[in-house]
Amino acid sequence: MTDTEERGNILTLPDISPEQDKIRSQIQTYSTRYRELMAYYRCAIMEVETKFKVLNEELSLQYDRNPIETIKTRLKSPDSIANKMAVNHLAPTVDNIEKYLNDVAGVRVICGFREDIYSLAEMFLRQDDITLIQKKDYLKNPKPNGYRSLHLIVEIPIFLHDEKRPMKVEVQFRTISMDWWASLEHKIRYKKDVTIPESVSRELCECAEAAAVLDNRMEQIRKLIELTNKSDDKAL
């Protein structure tokens, strides 16, 4: 017998026990609340992304260059959320997702130079509707694997039709070379059923160091050019 029974020309649902009906109701309620929460996170991402686009436009006029190369956004997948909840021994509820997970919504800001990262982060945090919850500076203190980035967990309000709701967003700042290294390192290290030898881990760390050295050299070249241009302007 299938999920429905045909009686003449009428389709009728099979009998559902009170317990089954309760479970179905819970699933529907949870699904609706989960979709709503993800929509709120998407709104928060749009708010943060817009702030950086405005800053980039303003600074391009002031300094005649764009400090931001790319802005990337992402919403954590249901599988990733479930895995993180399990790792942290949290019950998989919508309330726990919002309360305990800080990185469901993510915005990554890719800059040309390391100096731009700190300038943009400072300008962003000065805005009166941004609340800093946590800061991790992996530029000054790289992870053991060589990873470099500046991470901010912030709270930003979103304005709904009937309420103002604070939402958490993780903002990552990287240079182009840091992002390139991190993306490839992730592809290499997190392939399924692949064991990374210690020698390869060391080599990946050395590549991260080489990328950091390149960042520093490029920044020094930029500063040298700016100083040269200023000297030429004074000579005129």
PDB file of C-alpha atoms in Angstrom, residues 2-221:
ATOM      1  CA  THR A   2       1.293   3.497  -0.834  1.00  0.00           C
ATOM      2  CA  ASP A   3       1.174   6.677   1.276  1.00  0.00           C
ATOM      3  CA  THR A   4      -2.260   7.336  -0.150  1.00  0.00           C
ATOM      4  CA  GLU A   5      -5.162   5.013  -0.907  1.00  0.00           C
ATOM      5  CA  GLU A   6      -7.444   5.460  -3.864  1.00  0.00           C
ATOM      6  CA  ARG A   7     -11.105   4.946  -3.023  1.00  0.00           C
ATOM      7  CA  GLY A   8     -13.134   5.514  -6.140  1.00  0.00           C
ATOM      8  CA  ASN A   9     -12.111   8.921  -7.394  1.00  0.00           C
ATOM      9  CA  ILE A  10     -11.127  10.210  -3.938  1.00  0.00           C
ATOM     10  CA  LEU A  11      -7.564  10.210  -2.554  1.00  0.00           C
ATOM     11  CA  THR A  12      -7.379   9.993   1.236  1.00  0.00           C
ATOM     12  CA  LEU A  13      -4.355  10.266   3.519  1.00  0.00           C
ATOM     13  CA  PRO A  14      -3.608   7.251   5.703  1.00  0.00           C
ATOM     14  CA  ASP A  15      -4.336   7.537   9.402  1.00  0.00           C
ATOM     15  CA  ILE A  16      -1.626   9.427  11.331  1.00  0.00           C
ATOM     16  CA  SER A  17      -1.044   8.734  15.000  1.00  0.00           C
ATOM     17  CA  PRO A  18      -0.942  11.657  17.463  1.00  0.00           C
ATOM     18  CA  GLU A  19       2.789  11.066  17.958  1.00  0.00           C
ATOM     19  CA  GLN A  20       3.475  11.161  14.201  1.00  0.00           C
ATOM     20  CA  ASP A  21       1.414  14.321  13.894  1.00  0.00           C
ATOM     21  CA  LYS A  22       3.423  15.904  16.733  1.00  0.00           C
ATOM     22  CA  ILE A  23       6.727  15.006  15.085  1.00  0.00           C
ATOM     23  CA  ARG A  24       5.551  16.340  11.716  1.00  0.00           C
ATOM     24  CA  SER A  25       4.441  19.579  13.358  1.00  0.00           C
ATOM     25  CA  GLN A  26       7.809  19.961  15.088  1.00  0.00           C
ATOM     26  CA  ILE A  27       9.669  19.408  11.816  1.00  0.00           C
ATOM     27  CA  GLN A  28       7.531  21.971   9.998  1.00  0.00           C
ATOM     28  CA  THR A  29       7.984  24.511  12.806  1.00  0.00           C
ATOM     29  CA  TYR A  30      11.739  23.947  12.956  1.00  0.00           C
ATOM     30  CA  SER A  31      12.053  24.154   9.163  1.00  0.00           C
ATOM     31  CA  THR A  32      10.155  27.449   9.048  1.00  0.00           C
ATOM     32  CA  ARG A  33      12.196  28.987  11.874  1.00  0.00           C
ATOM     33  CA  TYR A  34      15.453  27.761  10.300  1.00  0.00           C
ATOM     34  CA  ARG A  35      14.570  29.317   6.932  1.00  0.00           C
ATOM     35  CA  GLU A  36      13.677  32.573   8.671  1.00  0.00           C
ATOM     36  CA  LEU A  37      16.984  32.625  10.556  1.00  0.00           C
ATOM     37  CA  MET A  38      18.975  31.996   7.379  1.00  0.00           C
ATOM     38  CA  ALA A  39      17.078  34.841   5.683  1.00  0.00           C
ATOM     39  CA  TYR A  40      18.061  37.135   8.561  1.00  0.00           C
ATOM     40  CA  TYR A  41      21.710  36.112   8.171  1.00  0.00           C
ATOM     41  CA  ARG A  42      21.523  36.862   4.441  1.00  0.00           C
ATOM     42  CA  CYS A  43      20.181  40.327   5.274  1.00  0.00           C
ATOM     43  CA  ALA A  44      23.073  40.874   7.697  1.00  0.00           C
ATOM     44  CA  ILE A  45      25.554  39.838   5.007  1.00  0.00           C
ATOM     45  CA  MET A  46      24.037  42.384   2.614  1.00  0.00           C
ATOM     46  CA  GLU A  47      24.321  45.110   5.261  1.00  0.00           C
ATOM     47  CA  VAL A  48      28.013  44.404   5.891  1.00  0.00           C
ATOM     48  CA  GLU A  49      28.827  44.025   2.196  1.00  0.00           C
ATOM     49  CA  THR A  50      27.176  47.371   1.443  1.00  0.00           C
ATOM     50  CA  LYS A  51      29.223  49.094   4.152  1.00  0.00           C
ATOM     51  CA  PHE A  52      32.469  47.909   2.583  1.00  0.00           C
ATOM     52  CA  LYS A  53      31.353  48.872  -0.918  1.00  0.00           C
ATOM     53  CA  VAL A  54      30.629  52.387   0.346  1.00  0.00           C
ATOM     54  CA  LEU A  55      34.021  52.592   2.075  1.00  0.00           C
ATOM     55  CA  ASN A  56      35.760  51.359  -1.054  1.00  0.00           C
ATOM     56  CA  GLU A  57      34.022  53.962  -3.205  1.00  0.00           C
ATOM     57  CA  GLU A  58      34.856  56.773  -0.790  1.00  0.00           C
ATOM     58  CA  LEU A  59      38.504  55.773  -0.411  1.00  0.00           C
ATOM     59  CA  SER A  60      38.960  55.364  -4.162  1.00  0.00           C
ATOM     60  CA  LEU A  61      38.108  59.056  -4.524  1.00  0.00           C
ATOM     61  CA  GLN A  62      40.361  60.076  -1.672  1.00  0.00           C
ATOM     62  CA  TYR A  63      43.444  58.012  -2.549  1.00  0.00           C
ATOM     63  CA  ASP A  64      42.890  57.436  -6.272  1.00  0.00           C
ATOM     64  CA  ARG A  65      42.919  53.652  -5.808  1.00  0.00           C
ATOM     65  CA  ASN A  66      40.589  50.945  -4.548  1.00  0.00           C
ATOM     66  CA  PRO A  67      41.815  49.359  -1.298  1.00  0.00           C
ATOM     67  CA  ILE A  68      39.366  46.466  -1.735  1.00  0.00           C
ATOM     68  CA  GLU A  69      40.034  44.026  -4.566  1.00  0.00           C
ATOM     69  CA  THR A  70      37.126  41.647  -3.960  1.00  0.00           C
ATOM     70  CA  ILE A  71      34.315  41.037  -1.488  1.00  0.00           C
ATOM     71  CA  LYS A  72      33.174  37.451  -1.053  1.00  0.00           C
ATOM     72  CA  THR A  73      30.184  36.315   0.993  1.00  0.00           C
ATOM     73  CA  ARG A  74      28.912  32.966   2.173  1.00  0.00           C
ATOM     74  CA  LEU A  75      26.210  31.426   4.326  1.00  0.00           C
ATOM     75  CA  LYS A  76      27.225  28.297   6.202  1.00  0.00           C
ATOM     76  CA  SER A  77      25.617  25.169   4.737  1.00  0.00           C
ATOM     77  CA  PRO A  78      23.211  23.038   6.807  1.00  0.00           C
ATOM     78  CA  ASP A  79      25.810  20.229   6.889  1.00  0.00           C
ATOM     79  CA  SER A  80      28.521  22.576   8.169  1.00  0.00           C
ATOM     80  CA  ILE A  81      26.180  23.974  10.796  1.00  0.00           C
ATOM     81  CA  ALA A  82      25.192  20.479  11.934  1.00  0.00           C
ATOM     82  CA  ASN A  83      28.831  19.357  12.104  1.00  0.00           C
ATOM     83  CA  LYS A  84      29.858  22.387  14.155  1.00  0.00           C
ATOM     84  CA  MET A  85      26.936  21.895  16.530  1.00  0.00           C
ATOM     85  CA  ALA A  86      27.950  18.261  16.990  1.00  0.00           C
ATOM     86  CA  VAL A  87      31.628  19.126  17.588  1.00  0.00           C
ATOM     87  CA  ASN A  88      30.589  21.633  20.252  1.00  0.00           C
ATOM     88  CA  HIS A  89      28.114  19.163  21.800  1.00  0.00           C
ATOM     89  CA  LEU A  90      25.169  21.478  21.221  1.00  0.00           C
ATOM     90  CA  ALA A  91      21.584  20.427  20.622  1.00  0.00           C
ATOM     91  CA  PRO A  92      20.712  21.181  16.960  1.00  0.00           C
ATOM     92  CA  THR A  93      18.108  23.850  17.631  1.00  0.00           C
ATOM     93  CA  VAL A  94      17.515  27.162  15.890  1.00  0.00           C
ATOM     94  CA  ASP A  95      18.027  29.021  19.173  1.00  0.00           C
ATOM     95  CA  ASN A  96      21.415  27.363  19.699  1.00  0.00           C
ATOM     96  CA  ILE A  97      22.513  28.188  16.150  1.00  0.00           C
ATOM     97  CA  GLU A  98      21.860  31.880  16.714  1.00  0.00           C
ATOM     98  CA  LYS A  99      23.222  31.930  20.267  1.00  0.00           C
ATOM     99  CA  TYR A 100      26.401  29.889  19.966  1.00  0.00           C
ATOM    100  CA  LEU A 101      27.581  29.994  16.323  1.00  0.00           C
ATOM    101  CA  ASN A 102      29.391  33.173  15.327  1.00  0.00           C
ATOM    102  CA  ASP A 103      30.295  32.324  11.744  1.00  0.00           C
ATOM    103  CA  VAL A 104      27.034  31.285  10.081  1.00  0.00           C
ATOM    104  CA  ALA A 105      27.172  34.502   8.045  1.00  0.00           C
ATOM    105  CA  GLY A 106      30.546  35.346   6.544  1.00  0.00           C
ATOM    106  CA  VAL A 107      32.027  38.243   4.588  1.00  0.00           C
ATOM    107  CA  ARG A 108      35.592  38.106   3.248  1.00  0.00           C
ATOM    108  CA  VAL A 109      37.306  41.330   2.228  1.00  0.00           C
ATOM    109  CA  ILE A 110      40.328  40.879  -0.067  1.00  0.00           C
ATOM    110  CA  CYS A 111      42.748  43.812  -0.063  1.00  0.00           C
ATOM    111  CA  GLY A 112      45.788  44.640  -2.133  1.00  0.00           C
ATOM    112  CA  PHE A 113      47.995  45.469   0.819  1.00  0.00           C
ATOM    113  CA  ARG A 114      48.224  44.459   4.464  1.00  0.00           C
ATOM    114  CA  GLU A 115      48.150  48.105   5.558  1.00  0.00           C
ATOM    115  CA  ASP A 116      44.742  48.493   3.908  1.00  0.00           C
ATOM    116  CA  ILE A 117      43.368  45.684   6.049  1.00  0.00           C
ATOM    117  CA  TYR A 118      43.968  47.506   9.315  1.00  0.00           C
ATOM    118  CA  SER A 119      42.730  50.821   7.912  1.00  0.00           C
ATOM    119  CA  LEU A 120      39.482  49.293   6.628  1.00  0.00           C
ATOM    120  CA  ALA A 121      38.891  47.305   9.821  1.00  0.00           C
ATOM    121  CA  GLU A 122      39.323  50.462  11.911  1.00  0.00           C
ATOM    122  CA  MET A 123      36.945  52.498   9.710  1.00  0.00           C
ATOM    123  CA  PHE A 124      34.379  49.697   9.745  1.00  0.00           C
ATOM    124  CA  LEU A 125      34.441  49.310  13.535  1.00  0.00           C
ATOM    125  CA  ARG A 126      34.085  53.071  14.059  1.00  0.00           C
ATOM    126  CA  GLN A 127      30.588  52.963  12.564  1.00  0.00           C
ATOM    127  CA  ASP A 128      28.088  53.389  15.381  1.00  0.00           C
ATOM    128  CA  ASP A 129      25.826  50.483  14.428  1.00  0.00           C
ATOM    129  CA  ILE A 130      28.677  47.944  14.494  1.00  0.00           C
ATOM    130  CA  THR A 131      29.451  46.125  17.750  1.00  0.00           C
ATOM    131  CA  LEU A 132      32.708  44.169  17.987  1.00  0.00           C
ATOM    132  CA  ILE A 133      32.239  40.835  19.736  1.00  0.00           C
ATOM    133  CA  GLN A 134      35.596  39.198  19.040  1.00  0.00           C
ATOM    134  CA  LYS A 135      38.834  39.941  17.225  1.00  0.00           C
ATOM    135  CA  LYS A 136      41.515  37.438  16.180  1.00  0.00           C
ATOM    136  CA  ASP A 137      44.607  38.802  14.479  1.00  0.00           C
ATOM    137  CA  TYR A 138      46.244  35.999  12.544  1.00  0.00           C
ATOM    138  CA  LEU A 139      48.317  38.563  10.621  1.00  0.00           C
ATOM    139  CA  LYS A 140      50.445  39.405  13.636  1.00  0.00           C
ATOM    140  CA  ASN A 141      50.065  35.921  15.113  1.00  0.00           C
ATOM    141  CA  PRO A 142      49.765  33.364  12.275  1.00  0.00           C
ATOM    142  CA  LYS A 143      48.327  29.932  12.956  1.00  0.00           C
ATOM    143  CA  PRO A 144      50.842  27.060  13.182  1.00  0.00           C
ATOM    144  CA  ASN A 145      49.954  25.959   9.632  1.00  0.00           C
ATOM    145  CA  GLY A 146      50.880  29.423   8.297  1.00  0.00           C
ATOM    146  CA  TYR A 147      47.343  30.800   7.959  1.00  0.00           C
ATOM    147  CA  ARG A 148      47.159  34.608   8.024  1.00  0.00           C
ATOM    148  CA  SER A 149      44.028  36.735   8.215  1.00  0.00           C
ATOM    149  CA  LEU A 150      42.278  39.253  10.428  1.00  0.00           C
ATOM    150  CA  HIS A 151      38.998  37.925  11.825  1.00  0.00           C
ATOM    151  CA  LEU A 152      36.263  40.043  13.358  1.00  0.00           C
ATOM    152  CA  ILE A 153      33.011  38.798  14.830  1.00  0.00           C
ATOM    153  CA  VAL A 154      30.594  41.722  14.774  1.00  0.00           C
ATOM    154  CA  GLU A 155      26.969  42.334  15.524  1.00  0.00           C
ATOM    155  CA  ILE A 156      24.960  44.455  13.115  1.00  0.00           C
ATOM    156  CA  PRO A 157      21.258  45.367  13.202  1.00  0.00           C
ATOM    157  CA  ILE A 158      18.911  44.444  10.387  1.00  0.00           C
ATOM    158  CA  PHE A 159      15.647  46.325  10.036  1.00  0.00           C
ATOM    159  CA  LEU A 160      12.617  44.128   9.445  1.00  0.00           C
ATOM    160  CA  HIS A 161       9.058  45.307   8.880  1.00  0.00           C
ATOM    161  CA  ASP A 162       8.224  45.122  12.586  1.00  0.00           C
ATOM    162  CA  GLU A 163      11.527  44.995  14.464  1.00  0.00           C
ATOM    163  CA  LYS A 164      15.240  45.761  14.576  1.00  0.00           C
ATOM    164  CA  ARG A 165      17.155  42.522  15.009  1.00  0.00           C
ATOM    165  CA  PRO A 166      20.890  42.216  15.883  1.00  0.00           C
ATOM    166  CA  MET A 167      22.732  39.558  13.863  1.00  0.00           C
ATOM    167  CA  LYS A 168      26.278  38.227  14.093  1.00  0.00           C
ATOM    168  CA  VAL A 169      28.597  38.179  11.095  1.00  0.00           C
ATOM    169  CA  GLU A 170      32.181  36.978  10.748  1.00  0.00           C
ATOM    170  CA  VAL A 171      34.340  39.347   8.704  1.00  0.00           C
ATOM    171  CA  GLN A 172      37.683  38.087   7.369  1.00  0.00           C
ATOM    172  CA  PHE A 173      40.340  40.374   5.909  1.00  0.00           C
ATOM    173  CA  ARG A 174      43.098  38.964   3.684  1.00  0.00           C
ATOM    174  CA  THR A 175      45.543  40.194   1.110  1.00  0.00           C
ATOM    175  CA  ILE A 176      45.399  38.679  -2.371  1.00  0.00           C
ATOM    176  CA  SER A 177      48.325  36.371  -1.643  1.00  0.00           C
ATOM    177  CA  MET A 178      46.909  35.286   1.728  1.00  0.00           C
ATOM    178  CA  ASP A 179      43.593  34.412   0.110  1.00  0.00           C
ATOM    179  CA  TRP A 180      45.291  32.553  -2.724  1.00  0.00           C
ATOM    180  CA  TRP A 181      47.354  30.504  -0.269  1.00  0.00           C
ATOM    181  CA  ALA A 182      44.425  29.781   2.062  1.00  0.00           C
ATOM    182  CA  SER A 183      42.159  28.675  -0.798  1.00  0.00           C
ATOM    183  CA  LEU A 184      44.719  26.272  -2.252  1.00  0.00           C
ATOM    184  CA  GLU A 185      45.796  24.986   1.165  1.00  0.00           C
ATOM    185  CA  HIS A 186      42.184  24.151   1.947  1.00  0.00           C
ATOM    186  CA  LYS A 187      41.786  22.284  -1.358  1.00  0.00           C
ATOM    187  CA  ILE A 188      44.935  20.263  -0.670  1.00  0.00           C
ATOM    188  CA  ARG A 189      44.467  19.572   3.028  1.00  0.00           C
ATOM    189  CA  TYR A 190      40.763  18.811   3.159  1.00  0.00           C
ATOM    190  CA  LYS A 191      40.338  16.407   0.267  1.00  0.00           C
ATOM    191  CA  LYS A 192      38.509  13.260   1.335  1.00  0.00           C
ATOM    192  CA  ASP A 193      40.568  10.192   2.177  1.00  0.00           C
ATOM    193  CA  VAL A 194      43.877  12.035   1.770  1.00  0.00           C
ATOM    194  CA  THR A 195      46.576  11.937   4.439  1.00  0.00           C
ATOM    195  CA  ILE A 196      48.914  14.935   4.487  1.00  0.00           C
ATOM    196  CA  PRO A 197      52.516  13.971   5.370  1.00  0.00           C
ATOM    197  CA  GLU A 198      54.354  16.168   7.859  1.00  0.00           C
ATOM    198  CA  SER A 199      56.808  17.178   5.141  1.00  0.00           C
ATOM    199  CA  VAL A 200      53.958  18.551   3.020  1.00  0.00           C
ATOM    200  CA  SER A 201      52.553  20.474   5.995  1.00  0.00           C
ATOM    201  CA  ARG A 202      55.961  22.080   6.498  1.00  0.00           C
ATOM    202  CA  GLU A 203      56.150  22.985   2.814  1.00  0.00           C
ATOM    203  CA  LEU A 204      52.673  24.551   2.913  1.00  0.00           C
ATOM    204  CA  CYS A 205      53.759  26.610   5.923  1.00  0.00           C
ATOM    205  CA  GLU A 206      56.876  27.732   4.020  1.00  0.00           C
ATOM    206  CA  CYS A 207      54.664  28.810   1.111  1.00  0.00           C
ATOM    207  CA  ALA A 208      52.577  30.888   3.515  1.00  0.00           C
ATOM    208  CA  GLU A 209      55.739  32.548   4.794  1.00  0.00           C
ATOM    209  CA  ALA A 210      56.880  33.251   1.234  1.00  0.00           C
ATOM    210  CA  ALA A 211      53.498  34.849   0.484  1.00  0.00           C
ATOM    211  CA  ALA A 212      53.847  37.048   3.582  1.00  0.00           C
ATOM    212  CA  VAL A 213      57.337  38.125   2.507  1.00  0.00           C
ATOM    213  CA  LEU A 214      55.965  38.996  -0.947  1.00  0.00           C
ATOM    214  CA  ASP A 215      53.188  41.065   0.679  1.00  0.00           C
ATOM    215  CA  ASN A 216      55.752  43.033   2.664  1.00  0.00           C
ATOM    216  CA  ARG A 217      57.937  43.653  -0.386  1.00  0.00           C
ATOM    217  CA  MET A 218      55.014  44.842  -2.497  1.00  0.00           C
ATOM    218  CA  GLU A 219      53.912  47.190   0.276  1.00  0.00           C
ATOM    219  CA  GLN A 220      57.418  48.666   0.512  1.00  0.00           C
ATOM    220  CA  ILE A 221      57.473  49.185  -3.265  1.00  0.00           C
TER     221      ILE A 221
END
